[in-house]
Amino acid sequence: MKKLIVANWKMNMTKASGISLVKSLSVKINRSNSSSPKVVVCPPFTLISEISKILKSSKISLGGQDCSTDSFGAFTGDISPLMLKDLGCKYVIVGHSERREHHNESEKIIKNKLDLALSLGLKVILCVGEKMQERKKGNTIRIITRQLQLSISKKCNNKNTIIAYEPVWSIGSGVTPKDSEICDVHNFIKNKSSQLSIGDKPFMVLYGGSVNPGNSKNILSLQNVDGALVGGSSLKLKSFLDIIRS
């Protein structure tokens, strides 16, 4: 199975810088061989339309960073999954820890987003993970179990849903869990997600949490790590290419 590398630009990039980066990245990825990882870029919504045009003939897929629980309506500032699909998105991230923290998103909201996105044909990248205080109390598995149970529905399968494990305490800190800890959590997520969904095939599980060129080769070589959700290191061509090539 090919690895999957997802760039989450978050609230970064101007129109000029975003277009420049994705053009350069597309040239490099289009020259890659068939065994290279699959790449998804998730820019801010303001750039999706322009970047979609650039990626029409590219090996790179386009994704959204979040979506609404509704397709249309009086929801000022929200972006529906239908709008993302209309602009050429194939993927959407839901449940990112920054959405949970800064926008108080509950598991119910996340599940509603996931269900609607799947019903419209988007592939969903569902983020789960524990905070530092939860980790210190030994509650990592309990927290992730709850997140999976309340978010995954019978619409999910290993083709339309991807899980991203993002230890919240690691994001942007430069610190990552021990290799054995990553393996243990990824193994648990694979087993648990397949129990909660259609069929019994395990889902792809990405690792997200301070992934950079210095640690990506090791992380991506670990058992049950099927790819990476990359934040800050996806904003520079060289660092993101180094991760893809690792």
Tab-separated table of C-alpha atoms in Angstrom:
chain	number	residue	atom	x	y	z
A	1	MET	CA	0.000	0.000	0.000
A	2	LYS	CA	1.283	3.456	-0.896
A	3	LYS	CA	1.980	5.876	1.910
A	4	LEU	CA	-0.235	8.968	2.093
A	5	ILE	CA	1.324	12.349	2.882
A	6	VAL	CA	-1.134	15.158	3.632
A	7	ALA	CA	-0.137	18.825	3.774
A	8	ASN	CA	-2.261	20.887	6.148
A	9	TRP	CA	-1.380	24.524	5.489
A	10	LYS	CA	-3.720	25.723	8.238
A	11	MET	CA	-4.215	29.531	8.175
A	12	ASN	CA	-1.081	30.221	6.148
A	13	MET	CA	-0.112	31.340	2.640
A	14	THR	CA	-1.109	34.294	0.513
A	15	LYS	CA	-2.462	33.707	-2.965
A	16	ALA	CA	0.958	34.313	-4.523
A	17	SER	CA	2.961	32.152	-2.115
A	18	GLY	CA	0.439	29.315	-2.161
A	19	ILE	CA	0.272	29.170	-5.943
A	20	SER	CA	4.056	29.323	-6.213
A	21	LEU	CA	4.510	26.453	-3.758
A	22	VAL	CA	1.917	24.163	-5.289
A	23	LYS	CA	3.209	24.767	-8.831
A	24	SER	CA	6.741	23.824	-7.804
A	25	LEU	CA	5.506	20.857	-5.786
A	26	SER	CA	3.351	19.615	-8.652
A	27	VAL	CA	6.302	19.623	-11.051
A	28	LYS	CA	8.330	17.479	-8.634
A	29	ILE	CA	5.512	15.065	-7.810
A	30	ASN	CA	4.521	14.584	-11.453
A	31	ARG	CA	8.071	13.379	-12.128
A	32	SER	CA	7.980	10.852	-9.287
A	33	ASN	CA	7.770	7.125	-9.889
A	34	SER	CA	4.765	4.906	-9.281
A	35	SER	CA	6.001	3.758	-5.869
A	36	SER	CA	6.135	7.282	-4.455
A	37	PRO	CA	3.621	8.264	-1.756
A	38	LYS	CA	0.260	9.742	-2.648
A	39	VAL	CA	0.183	13.452	-1.823
A	40	VAL	CA	-2.775	15.588	-0.724
A	41	VAL	CA	-2.622	19.358	-0.231
A	42	CYS	CA	-5.159	21.068	2.046
A	43	PRO	CA	-4.857	24.843	1.590
A	44	PRO	CA	-7.002	27.557	3.184
A	45	PHE	CA	-10.416	27.828	1.528
A	46	THR	CA	-9.438	31.145	-0.093
A	47	LEU	CA	-6.861	29.320	-2.235
A	48	ILE	CA	-8.763	26.164	-3.154
A	49	SER	CA	-10.262	27.477	-6.393
A	50	GLU	CA	-6.935	28.683	-7.800
A	51	ILE	CA	-5.005	25.633	-6.657
A	52	SER	CA	-7.667	23.320	-8.074
A	53	LYS	CA	-6.915	24.694	-11.546
A	54	ILE	CA	-3.204	23.981	-11.114
A	55	LEU	CA	-3.790	20.422	-9.900
A	56	LYS	CA	-6.174	19.343	-12.676
A	57	SER	CA	-3.390	17.502	-14.490
A	58	SER	CA	-1.330	16.716	-11.398
A	59	LYS	CA	-0.783	13.583	-9.330
A	60	ILE	CA	-1.500	15.683	-6.245
A	61	SER	CA	-5.017	15.569	-4.780
A	62	LEU	CA	-6.812	18.517	-3.209
A	63	GLY	CA	-8.446	18.609	0.190
A	64	GLY	CA	-10.256	20.927	2.579
A	65	GLN	CA	-9.149	21.644	6.138
A	66	ASP	CA	-12.670	21.443	7.557
A	67	CYS	CA	-16.312	21.512	6.513
A	68	SER	CA	-19.766	22.357	7.791
A	69	THR	CA	-22.390	19.943	9.060
A	70	ASP	CA	-24.774	21.288	6.399
A	71	SER	CA	-24.751	21.526	2.605
A	72	PHE	CA	-26.457	24.923	2.369
A	73	GLY	CA	-28.113	27.473	4.613
A	74	ALA	CA	-27.786	30.502	6.855
A	75	PHE	CA	-24.433	29.573	8.386
A	76	THR	CA	-22.260	32.662	8.086
A	77	GLY	CA	-18.626	31.849	7.397
A	78	ASP	CA	-19.119	28.084	7.084
A	79	ILE	CA	-17.948	26.027	4.107
A	80	SER	CA	-20.012	23.003	3.140
A	81	PRO	CA	-18.505	19.732	1.903
A	82	LEU	CA	-20.611	20.171	-1.224
A	83	MET	CA	-18.766	23.425	-1.933
A	84	LEU	CA	-15.423	21.701	-1.409
A	85	LYS	CA	-16.397	18.944	-3.824
A	86	ASP	CA	-17.612	21.522	-6.355
A	87	LEU	CA	-14.155	23.125	-6.297
A	88	GLY	CA	-12.399	19.829	-6.958
A	89	CYS	CA	-11.589	18.575	-3.474
A	90	LYS	CA	-11.309	14.818	-3.001
A	91	TYR	CA	-10.509	14.880	0.718
A	92	VAL	CA	-11.499	16.808	3.831
A	93	ILE	CA	-10.014	16.901	7.322
A	94	VAL	CA	-12.469	16.719	10.232
A	95	GLY	CA	-11.912	16.734	13.979
A	96	HIS	CA	-8.501	18.399	13.968
A	97	SER	CA	-7.403	19.203	17.518
A	98	GLU	CA	-7.287	22.918	16.718
A	99	ARG	CA	-10.939	22.797	15.668
A	100	ARG	CA	-11.827	20.855	18.815
A	101	GLU	CA	-9.986	23.339	21.040
A	102	HIS	CA	-10.549	26.733	19.426
A	103	HIS	CA	-14.053	26.117	18.065
A	104	ASN	CA	-15.341	23.808	20.801
A	105	GLU	CA	-16.291	21.085	18.334
A	106	SER	CA	-17.949	18.122	19.992
A	107	GLU	CA	-17.832	14.514	18.833
A	108	LYS	CA	-21.431	14.910	17.637
A	109	ILE	CA	-20.490	17.842	15.406
A	110	ILE	CA	-17.477	15.958	14.080
A	111	LYS	CA	-19.601	12.885	13.317
A	112	ASN	CA	-22.177	15.014	11.484
A	113	LYS	CA	-19.430	16.568	9.377
A	114	LEU	CA	-17.963	13.153	8.627
A	115	ASP	CA	-21.310	11.632	7.657
A	116	LEU	CA	-22.233	14.484	5.317
A	117	ALA	CA	-18.818	14.564	3.670
A	118	LEU	CA	-18.924	10.809	3.063
A	119	SER	CA	-22.452	10.982	1.671
A	120	LEU	CA	-21.216	13.525	-0.887
A	121	GLY	CA	-18.325	11.327	-1.982
A	122	LEU	CA	-15.423	12.998	-0.205
A	123	LYS	CA	-12.752	10.968	1.555
A	124	VAL	CA	-12.504	11.956	5.204
A	125	ILE	CA	-9.354	12.294	7.288
A	126	LEU	CA	-10.596	11.969	10.870
A	127	CYS	CA	-8.207	13.300	13.511
A	128	VAL	CA	-7.999	11.787	16.986
A	129	GLY	CA	-5.544	12.229	19.830
A	130	GLU	CA	-4.948	12.955	23.485
A	131	LYS	CA	-3.872	16.053	25.420
A	132	MET	CA	-0.802	16.023	27.682
A	133	GLN	CA	-2.774	15.794	30.927
A	134	GLU	CA	-4.763	12.866	29.517
A	135	ARG	CA	-1.543	11.164	28.502
A	136	LYS	CA	0.055	11.664	31.940
A	137	LYS	CA	-2.965	10.011	33.549
A	138	GLY	CA	-2.592	7.001	31.256
A	139	ASN	CA	-5.831	7.762	29.429
A	140	THR	CA	-4.568	7.866	25.833
A	141	ILE	CA	-6.381	4.724	24.695
A	142	ARG	CA	-9.556	5.619	26.591
A	143	ILE	CA	-9.704	9.064	24.970
A	144	ILE	CA	-9.073	7.707	21.475
A	145	THR	CA	-11.629	4.933	21.983
A	146	ARG	CA	-14.257	7.518	22.868
A	147	GLN	CA	-13.378	9.696	19.882
A	148	LEU	CA	-13.579	6.756	17.492
A	149	GLN	CA	-16.799	5.342	18.943
A	150	LEU	CA	-18.592	8.682	18.759
A	151	SER	CA	-17.311	9.691	15.316
A	152	ILE	CA	-17.082	6.593	13.141
A	153	SER	CA	-20.344	5.472	11.566
A	154	LYS	CA	-21.453	2.555	9.445
A	155	LYS	CA	-20.840	4.751	6.399
A	156	CYS	CA	-17.110	4.482	7.057
A	157	ASN	CA	-14.866	1.921	5.421
A	158	ASN	CA	-11.177	1.546	4.676
A	159	LYS	CA	-11.592	3.217	1.276
A	160	ASN	CA	-13.388	6.411	2.304
A	161	THR	CA	-12.106	7.071	5.819
A	162	ILE	CA	-8.556	7.645	7.027
A	163	ILE	CA	-7.613	8.149	10.669
A	164	ALA	CA	-4.897	10.620	11.665
A	165	TYR	CA	-3.401	10.139	15.115
A	166	GLU	CA	-2.262	13.528	16.388
A	167	PRO	CA	-1.076	13.613	19.985
A	168	VAL	CA	-2.258	17.125	20.812
A	169	TRP	CA	0.698	17.852	23.084
A	170	SER	CA	3.108	17.112	20.235
A	171	ILE	CA	1.665	19.462	17.608
A	172	GLY	CA	4.045	22.337	16.930
A	173	SER	CA	6.231	21.392	19.905
A	174	GLY	CA	8.986	19.564	18.050
A	175	VAL	CA	8.486	16.632	20.445
A	176	THR	CA	7.102	13.271	19.330
A	177	PRO	CA	6.088	10.129	21.247
A	178	LYS	CA	8.450	7.178	21.495
A	179	ASP	CA	8.425	4.811	18.521
A	180	SER	CA	6.815	2.076	20.601
A	181	GLU	CA	4.066	4.450	21.730
A	182	ILE	CA	3.250	5.460	18.160
A	183	CYS	CA	3.127	1.799	17.109
A	184	ASP	CA	0.886	0.827	20.019
A	185	VAL	CA	-1.621	3.606	19.341
A	186	HIS	CA	-1.674	3.004	15.581
A	187	ASN	CA	-2.205	-0.719	16.102
A	188	PHE	CA	-5.088	0.002	18.472
A	189	ILE	CA	-6.696	2.482	16.051
A	190	LYS	CA	-6.507	-0.002	13.180
A	191	ASN	CA	-8.185	-2.716	15.213
A	192	LYS	CA	-10.820	-0.488	16.785
A	193	SER	CA	-11.786	1.398	13.629
A	194	SER	CA	-12.339	-1.796	11.664
A	195	GLN	CA	-14.649	-3.069	14.429
A	196	LEU	CA	-16.774	0.086	14.255
A	197	SER	CA	-17.153	0.320	10.482
A	198	ILE	CA	-18.378	-1.585	7.460
A	199	GLY	CA	-16.318	-4.690	6.816
A	200	ASP	CA	-13.289	-5.853	8.730
A	201	LYS	CA	-10.417	-4.314	6.783
A	202	PRO	CA	-8.210	-1.946	8.793
A	203	PHE	CA	-8.183	1.747	7.981
A	204	MET	CA	-5.137	3.705	6.928
A	205	VAL	CA	-3.695	5.491	9.955
A	206	LEU	CA	-1.530	8.583	9.520
A	207	TYR	CA	0.717	10.101	12.159
A	208	GLY	CA	0.477	13.843	12.755
A	209	GLY	CA	2.446	15.729	15.377
A	210	SER	CA	5.611	17.733	14.655
A	211	VAL	CA	6.470	15.668	11.571
A	212	ASN	CA	9.588	17.139	9.967
A	213	PRO	CA	12.448	16.079	7.660
A	214	GLY	CA	14.508	15.055	10.680
A	215	ASN	CA	12.059	12.459	12.010
A	216	SER	CA	9.852	11.537	9.059
A	217	LYS	CA	11.967	8.640	7.767
A	218	ASN	CA	11.891	6.931	11.130
A	219	ILE	CA	8.199	7.603	11.772
A	220	LEU	CA	7.111	6.429	8.322
A	221	SER	CA	9.095	3.202	8.740
A	222	LEU	CA	7.170	2.206	11.863
A	223	GLN	CA	4.637	-0.620	11.815
A	224	ASN	CA	1.071	0.501	11.052
A	225	VAL	CA	2.109	4.055	10.154
A	226	ASP	CA	0.551	4.502	6.713
A	227	GLY	CA	1.557	8.103	6.163
A	228	ALA	CA	1.705	11.526	7.760
A	229	LEU	CA	-0.407	14.618	8.341
A	230	VAL	CA	2.108	17.450	8.057
A	231	GLY	CA	1.644	20.999	9.322
A	232	GLY	CA	4.472	23.544	9.446
A	233	SER	CA	6.917	21.465	7.418
A	234	SER	CA	4.481	21.424	4.484
A	235	LEU	CA	4.820	25.193	4.016
A	236	LYS	CA	8.299	24.991	2.476
A	237	LEU	CA	9.014	23.079	-0.735
A	238	LYS	CA	12.281	21.490	0.367
A	239	SER	CA	11.118	20.335	3.781
A	240	PHE	CA	7.887	18.863	2.418
A	241	LEU	CA	9.683	17.109	-0.441
A	242	ASP	CA	12.190	15.684	2.039
A	243	ILE	CA	9.296	14.183	4.004
A	244	ILE	CA	7.655	12.769	0.872
A	245	ARG	CA	10.941	11.224	-0.254
A	246	SER	CA	11.746	9.756	3.144
